[in-house]
Amino acid sequence: MPHASDTIVTRFAPSPTGFLHIGGARTALFNWLLARKHGGQFLLRIEDTDKARSTQEAIDAILEGLTWLGLDWDGDPVSQSARADRHAEVAEQLLAGGHAYKCFATPEENAAAREAVRAEGRAFLGDLWRDRPHGPETEGKPFVIRMKMPREGNTVVDDAVQGQVTVANGVLDDLVLLRADGSPTYMLSVVVDDHDMGVTDVIRGDDHLNNTFKQVQIYRAMGWDCPRFAHIPLIHGADGKKLSKRHGALGVEAYRDMGYLPEALRNYLLRLGWSAGDEEVIPTKRALEMFSLDGVNKGAARFDFDKLDSINAQYLRHMSPEAVMPTIEPFINAQLDRPVDEDEKARILRALPSLLERAKRYDDLSDAAILFCNTRPLNLSEKAAKQLTADNRVLIGDAIKELEKLADFGADQCKAALALVAEAHDLRLGKVMQPVRAALTGGKPFGDLGELVEILGRAETLGRLRDQYSPGTD
RNA sequence: GGUCCCUUCGUCUAGUGGCCUAGGACGUCGCCCUUUCACGGCGAAAACACGGGUUCGAGUCCCGUAGGGAUCACCA
């Protein structure tokens, strides 16, 4: 049955055994991009046929992850387990049509045969009962239904990423369609669901490439059209090894908690193993214009946090202080171990344009923003502490005197006051600014010193300076 | 081990037989800017895994070798 229209239908089909990891997120992104680019549908299917390992928490985490990433799906997520009857029905059809057969071999018999065949350097085809007549001894015995794979010829998959891949039918095993308890296997379920859901393009990790040849046989036996396949390479850790929990196989929520923007992570994920020329910063709108499966590389790519940081910084720079504030507030509260007050928030809001210039992530941005909270006495970095020599403390004392005289605590006035101190000591302005900056920031980065003082305000500025001039007495 | 896939700077990549003296980005290093922390700007070092072919000409095509990955369940 040919598809009614040329509308693109893609799907993301995670098994709910854990969070949405970074590789799954990228697979979802590619599916989403292809569907949205062509005005098609992006469907969600939860592959929960393994009831023992599937959890509701995992489903929630995956949905939350997709939502955070901004990947919206069409319709309600399909639960694969709810469709078991339909899967079984197809298995029966396959059986009736002579494309499948009953296998009475016990797990032990299969294991023994597998070992024996493998010792010869061949793959076990699971075909113990393929051409074996069912005698009366099979009466009442448990059986599975296996696919009767072709043995002659080749199966060719024309993959959008991998190209034309050919495999000899002789190596395709008679996979189990229906288990002894009557439940369908993954191999059957995906094919039936993808067909029934009208999926036109299956984009998934290339760990499924080998399965595809077998699935194609099921499509053929049922007389169904195959969808287009695109097997995208897996993401590797920085060390080139398969992604493990140690290096980067984190849930997307972990990236959120590390302070990354969903737009930036999306951009990074897109460029990891995919390109269309030299463009690096590709916001979603642009991605929708450019995306094509052609640009996907075949080789696995390594995950690189430095580059992610860099992309993230570029997105951060274009955020408005008002948009950023609600997001960094929890980070700030956590570091402060109390909620920020309104006065502090107002100061941070004023400082944000400058802070955003040099931040990489929300977490270091909030770390820098703490500068404008009332956290006296400040913890000094090693570098800052070094600035506060006995001589420099004298300068700070003089700076306090000059600043106290100021009626207007503006940036220019404050700088002028510091210039007076420098003049009195016959020093360059910078020599005075350095220790004053150290006392005021504790070593944290911030732009212009005058701006810093102005935002900090009279009380906080003088307080921080006094802390360093005569520690402990203020 | 069988089958399938992959291999360009440290990393992500551009490159579809002459445009390649191999381009961009991240990272690294250097310089400049800032009488202040940073940011930024400019510049440098840095790769076609190896060996054979094919061709007037190969990073680009073919074969082999090495290395890496995926997969071989009544898991998904």
JSON list of N, CA and C in Angstrom, two decimals, chain A residues 299-341:
[
{"chain": "A", "resi": 299, "resn": "GLY", "atom": "N", "xyz": [30.93, 8.70, 10.02]},
{"chain": "A", "resi": 299, "resn": "GLY", "atom": "CA", "xyz": [31.75, 8.32, 11.17]},
{"chain": "A", "resi": 299, "resn": "GLY", "atom": "C", "xyz": [31.22, 8.90, 12.47]},
{"chain": "A", "resi": 300, "resn": "ALA", "atom": "N", "xyz": [31.52, 8.23, 13.56]},
{"chain": "A", "resi": 300, "resn": "ALA", "atom": "CA", "xyz": [31.10, 8.72, 14.87]},
{"chain": "A", "resi": 300, "resn": "ALA", "atom": "C", "xyz": [31.89, 9.98, 15.23]},
{"chain": "A", "resi": 301, "resn": "ALA", "atom": "N", "xyz": [31.23, 10.89, 15.92]},
{"chain": "A", "resi": 301, "resn": "ALA", "atom": "CA", "xyz": [31.89, 12.13, 16.33]},
{"chain": "A", "resi": 301, "resn": "ALA", "atom": "C", "xyz": [32.07, 12.15, 17.84]},
{"chain": "A", "resi": 302, "resn": "ARG", "atom": "N", "xyz": [33.12, 12.83, 18.26]},
{"chain": "A", "resi": 302, "resn": "ARG", "atom": "CA", "xyz": [33.36, 12.91, 19.71]},
{"chain": "A", "resi": 302, "resn": "ARG", "atom": "C", "xyz": [32.72, 14.15, 20.30]},
{"chain": "A", "resi": 303, "resn": "PHE", "atom": "N", "xyz": [32.26, 13.98, 21.49]},
{"chain": "A", "resi": 303, "resn": "PHE", "atom": "CA", "xyz": [31.61, 15.08, 22.20]},
{"chain": "A", "resi": 303, "resn": "PHE", "atom": "C", "xyz": [32.68, 16.00, 22.79]},
{"chain": "A", "resi": 304, "resn": "ASP", "atom": "N", "xyz": [32.53, 17.30, 22.56]},
{"chain": "A", "resi": 304, "resn": "ASP", "atom": "CA", "xyz": [33.55, 18.25, 23.00]},
{"chain": "A", "resi": 304, "resn": "ASP", "atom": "C", "xyz": [32.91, 19.40, 23.79]},
{"chain": "A", "resi": 305, "resn": "PHE", "atom": "N", "xyz": [33.12, 19.37, 25.09]},
{"chain": "A", "resi": 305, "resn": "PHE", "atom": "CA", "xyz": [32.52, 20.38, 25.94]},
{"chain": "A", "resi": 305, "resn": "PHE", "atom": "C", "xyz": [33.03, 21.79, 25.65]},
{"chain": "A", "resi": 306, "resn": "ASP", "atom": "N", "xyz": [34.28, 21.91, 25.25]},
{"chain": "A", "resi": 306, "resn": "ASP", "atom": "CA", "xyz": [34.83, 23.24, 24.96]},
{"chain": "A", "resi": 306, "resn": "ASP", "atom": "C", "xyz": [34.05, 23.93, 23.85]},
{"chain": "A", "resi": 307, "resn": "LYS", "atom": "N", "xyz": [33.75, 23.15, 22.84]},
{"chain": "A", "resi": 307, "resn": "LYS", "atom": "CA", "xyz": [33.03, 23.74, 21.71]},
{"chain": "A", "resi": 307, "resn": "LYS", "atom": "C", "xyz": [31.58, 24.06, 22.10]},
{"chain": "A", "resi": 308, "resn": "LEU", "atom": "N", "xyz": [31.01, 23.19, 22.88]},
{"chain": "A", "resi": 308, "resn": "LEU", "atom": "CA", "xyz": [29.65, 23.44, 23.38]},
{"chain": "A", "resi": 308, "resn": "LEU", "atom": "C", "xyz": [29.65, 24.75, 24.16]},
{"chain": "A", "resi": 309, "resn": "ASP", "atom": "N", "xyz": [30.65, 24.94, 25.01]},
{"chain": "A", "resi": 309, "resn": "ASP", "atom": "CA", "xyz": [30.76, 26.17, 25.80]},
{"chain": "A", "resi": 309, "resn": "ASP", "atom": "C", "xyz": [30.84, 27.38, 24.90]},
{"chain": "A", "resi": 310, "resn": "SER", "atom": "N", "xyz": [31.62, 27.25, 23.87]},
{"chain": "A", "resi": 310, "resn": "SER", "atom": "CA", "xyz": [31.81, 28.37, 22.96]},
{"chain": "A", "resi": 310, "resn": "SER", "atom": "C", "xyz": [30.51, 28.75, 22.26]},
{"chain": "A", "resi": 311, "resn": "ILE", "atom": "N", "xyz": [29.80, 27.74, 21.78]},
{"chain": "A", "resi": 311, "resn": "ILE", "atom": "CA", "xyz": [28.51, 27.98, 21.13]},
{"chain": "A", "resi": 311, "resn": "ILE", "atom": "C", "xyz": [27.54, 28.60, 22.13]},
{"chain": "A", "resi": 312, "resn": "ASN", "atom": "N", "xyz": [27.55, 28.04, 23.33]},
{"chain": "A", "resi": 312, "resn": "ASN", "atom": "CA", "xyz": [26.63, 28.51, 24.35]},
{"chain": "A", "resi": 312, "resn": "ASN", "atom": "C", "xyz": [26.89, 29.99, 24.67]},
{"chain": "A", "resi": 313, "resn": "ALA", "atom": "N", "xyz": [28.18, 30.33, 24.74]},
{"chain": "A", "resi": 313, "resn": "ALA", "atom": "CA", "xyz": [28.55, 31.72, 25.04]},
{"chain": "A", "resi": 313, "resn": "ALA", "atom": "C", "xyz": [28.00, 32.67, 23.98]},
{"chain": "A", "resi": 314, "resn": "GLN", "atom": "N", "xyz": [28.03, 32.23, 22.75]},
{"chain": "A", "resi": 314, "resn": "GLN", "atom": "CA", "xyz": [27.54, 33.09, 21.68]},
{"chain": "A", "resi": 314, "resn": "GLN", "atom": "C", "xyz": [26.04, 33.31, 21.77]},
{"chain": "A", "resi": 315, "resn": "TYR", "atom": "N", "xyz": [25.32, 32.28, 22.19]},
{"chain": "A", "resi": 315, "resn": "TYR", "atom": "CA", "xyz": [23.87, 32.44, 22.35]},
{"chain": "A", "resi": 315, "resn": "TYR", "atom": "C", "xyz": [23.57, 33.31, 23.57]},
{"chain": "A", "resi": 316, "resn": "LEU", "atom": "N", "xyz": [24.37, 33.10, 24.62]},
{"chain": "A", "resi": 316, "resn": "LEU", "atom": "CA", "xyz": [24.18, 33.85, 25.86]},
{"chain": "A", "resi": 316, "resn": "LEU", "atom": "C", "xyz": [24.32, 35.35, 25.60]},
{"chain": "A", "resi": 317, "resn": "ARG", "atom": "N", "xyz": [25.28, 35.70, 24.77]},
{"chain": "A", "resi": 317, "resn": "ARG", "atom": "CA", "xyz": [25.57, 37.09, 24.48]},
{"chain": "A", "resi": 317, "resn": "ARG", "atom": "C", "xyz": [24.36, 37.84, 23.90]},
{"chain": "A", "resi": 318, "resn": "HIS", "atom": "N", "xyz": [23.51, 37.08, 23.24]},
{"chain": "A", "resi": 318, "resn": "HIS", "atom": "CA", "xyz": [22.36, 37.73, 22.60]},
{"chain": "A", "resi": 318, "resn": "HIS", "atom": "C", "xyz": [21.11, 37.74, 23.47]},
{"chain": "A", "resi": 319, "resn": "MET", "atom": "N", "xyz": [21.26, 37.28, 24.69]},
{"chain": "A", "resi": 319, "resn": "MET", "atom": "CA", "xyz": [20.10, 37.27, 25.59]},
{"chain": "A", "resi": 319, "resn": "MET", "atom": "C", "xyz": [19.94, 38.63, 26.26]},
{"chain": "A", "resi": 320, "resn": "SER", "atom": "N", "xyz": [18.70, 38.98, 26.58]},
{"chain": "A", "resi": 320, "resn": "SER", "atom": "CA", "xyz": [18.47, 40.23, 27.30]},
{"chain": "A", "resi": 320, "resn": "SER", "atom": "C", "xyz": [18.55, 39.94, 28.80]},
{"chain": "A", "resi": 321, "resn": "PRO", "atom": "N", "xyz": [18.97, 40.94, 29.59]},
{"chain": "A", "resi": 321, "resn": "PRO", "atom": "CA", "xyz": [19.06, 40.75, 31.05]},
{"chain": "A", "resi": 321, "resn": "PRO", "atom": "C", "xyz": [17.75, 40.26, 31.63]},
{"chain": "A", "resi": 322, "resn": "GLU", "atom": "N", "xyz": [16.65, 40.79, 31.14]},
{"chain": "A", "resi": 322, "resn": "GLU", "atom": "CA", "xyz": [15.34, 40.40, 31.67]},
{"chain": "A", "resi": 322, "resn": "GLU", "atom": "C", "xyz": [15.04, 38.93, 31.40]},
{"chain": "A", "resi": 323, "resn": "ALA", "atom": "N", "xyz": [15.48, 38.44, 30.24]},
{"chain": "A", "resi": 323, "resn": "ALA", "atom": "CA", "xyz": [15.22, 37.05, 29.89]},
{"chain": "A", "resi": 323, "resn": "ALA", "atom": "C", "xyz": [16.11, 36.11, 30.68]},
{"chain": "A", "resi": 324, "resn": "VAL", "atom": "N", "xyz": [17.30, 36.58, 30.99]},
{"chain": "A", "resi": 324, "resn": "VAL", "atom": "CA", "xyz": [18.26, 35.74, 31.68]},
{"chain": "A", "resi": 324, "resn": "VAL", "atom": "C", "xyz": [17.97, 35.62, 33.18]},
{"chain": "A", "resi": 325, "resn": "MET", "atom": "N", "xyz": [17.49, 36.71, 33.74]},
{"chain": "A", "resi": 325, "resn": "MET", "atom": "CA", "xyz": [17.32, 36.78, 35.20]},
{"chain": "A", "resi": 325, "resn": "MET", "atom": "C", "xyz": [16.56, 35.61, 35.81]},
{"chain": "A", "resi": 326, "resn": "PRO", "atom": "N", "xyz": [15.38, 35.26, 35.29]},
{"chain": "A", "resi": 326, "resn": "PRO", "atom": "CA", "xyz": [14.64, 34.16, 35.92]},
{"chain": "A", "resi": 326, "resn": "PRO", "atom": "C", "xyz": [15.41, 32.84, 35.90]},
{"chain": "A", "resi": 327, "resn": "THR", "atom": "N", "xyz": [16.22, 32.65, 34.87]},
{"chain": "A", "resi": 327, "resn": "THR", "atom": "CA", "xyz": [16.96, 31.40, 34.77]},
{"chain": "A", "resi": 327, "resn": "THR", "atom": "C", "xyz": [18.13, 31.33, 35.74]},
{"chain": "A", "resi": 328, "resn": "ILE", "atom": "N", "xyz": [18.81, 32.46, 35.91]},
{"chain": "A", "resi": 328, "resn": "ILE", "atom": "CA", "xyz": [19.98, 32.39, 36.80]},
{"chain": "A", "resi": 328, "resn": "ILE", "atom": "C", "xyz": [19.61, 32.53, 38.26]},
{"chain": "A", "resi": 329, "resn": "GLU", "atom": "N", "xyz": [18.39, 32.98, 38.51]},
{"chain": "A", "resi": 329, "resn": "GLU", "atom": "CA", "xyz": [18.00, 33.17, 39.91]},
{"chain": "A", "resi": 329, "resn": "GLU", "atom": "C", "xyz": [18.17, 31.91, 40.77]},
{"chain": "A", "resi": 330, "resn": "PRO", "atom": "N", "xyz": [17.71, 30.76, 40.29]},
{"chain": "A", "resi": 330, "resn": "PRO", "atom": "CA", "xyz": [17.91, 29.54, 41.10]},
{"chain": "A", "resi": 330, "resn": "PRO", "atom": "C", "xyz": [19.39, 29.23, 41.33]},
{"chain": "A", "resi": 331, "resn": "PHE", "atom": "N", "xyz": [20.20, 29.47, 40.30]},
{"chain": "A", "resi": 331, "resn": "PHE", "atom": "CA", "xyz": [21.64, 29.23, 40.45]},
{"chain": "A", "resi": 331, "resn": "PHE", "atom": "C", "xyz": [22.21, 30.15, 41.55]},
{"chain": "A", "resi": 332, "resn": "ILE", "atom": "N", "xyz": [21.78, 31.41, 41.51]},
{"chain": "A", "resi": 332, "resn": "ILE", "atom": "CA", "xyz": [22.27, 32.38, 42.49]},
{"chain": "A", "resi": 332, "resn": "ILE", "atom": "C", "xyz": [21.81, 32.02, 43.89]},
{"chain": "A", "resi": 333, "resn": "ASN", "atom": "N", "xyz": [20.53, 31.68, 44.01]},
{"chain": "A", "resi": 333, "resn": "ASN", "atom": "CA", "xyz": [20.00, 31.30, 45.31]},
{"chain": "A", "resi": 333, "resn": "ASN", "atom": "C", "xyz": [20.76, 30.13, 45.90]},
{"chain": "A", "resi": 334, "resn": "ALA", "atom": "N", "xyz": [21.10, 29.18, 45.01]},
{"chain": "A", "resi": 334, "resn": "ALA", "atom": "CA", "xyz": [21.82, 28.00, 45.48]},
{"chain": "A", "resi": 334, "resn": "ALA", "atom": "C", "xyz": [23.18, 28.39, 46.03]},
{"chain": "A", "resi": 335, "resn": "GLN", "atom": "N", "xyz": [23.86, 29.27, 45.33]},
{"chain": "A", "resi": 335, "resn": "GLN", "atom": "CA", "xyz": [25.19, 29.67, 45.78]},
{"chain": "A", "resi": 335, "resn": "GLN", "atom": "C", "xyz": [25.14, 30.53, 47.03]},
{"chain": "A", "resi": 336, "resn": "LEU", "atom": "N", "xyz": [24.09, 31.35, 47.10]},
{"chain": "A", "resi": 336, "resn": "LEU", "atom": "CA", "xyz": [23.93, 32.25, 48.25]},
{"chain": "A", "resi": 336, "resn": "LEU", "atom": "C", "xyz": [23.41, 31.49, 49.47]},
{"chain": "A", "resi": 337, "resn": "ASP", "atom": "N", "xyz": [22.74, 30.38, 49.16]},
{"chain": "A", "resi": 337, "resn": "ASP", "atom": "CA", "xyz": [22.08, 29.59, 50.20]},
{"chain": "A", "resi": 337, "resn": "ASP", "atom": "C", "xyz": [20.95, 30.39, 50.87]},
{"chain": "A", "resi": 338, "resn": "ARG", "atom": "N", "xyz": [20.40, 31.32, 50.10]},
{"chain": "A", "resi": 338, "resn": "ARG", "atom": "CA", "xyz": [19.23, 32.11, 50.50]},
{"chain": "A", "resi": 338, "resn": "ARG", "atom": "C", "xyz": [18.70, 32.78, 49.24]},
{"chain": "A", "resi": 339, "resn": "PRO", "atom": "N", "xyz": [17.47, 33.24, 49.26]},
{"chain": "A", "resi": 339, "resn": "PRO", "atom": "CA", "xyz": [16.97, 33.92, 48.06]},
{"chain": "A", "resi": 339, "resn": "PRO", "atom": "C", "xyz": [17.62, 35.29, 47.88]},
{"chain": "A", "resi": 340, "resn": "VAL", "atom": "N", "xyz": [17.87, 35.68, 46.63]},
{"chain": "A", "resi": 340, "resn": "VAL", "atom": "CA", "xyz": [18.38, 37.04, 46.39]},
{"chain": "A", "resi": 340, "resn": "VAL", "atom": "C", "xyz": [17.32, 38.04, 46.74]},
{"chain": "A", "resi": 341, "resn": "ASP", "atom": "N", "xyz": [17.71, 39.18, 47.29]},
{"chain": "A", "resi": 341, "resn": "ASP", "atom": "CA", "xyz": [16.68, 40.18, 47.59]},
{"chain": "A", "resi": 341, "resn": "ASP", "atom": "C", "xyz": [16.53, 41.13, 46.40]}
]
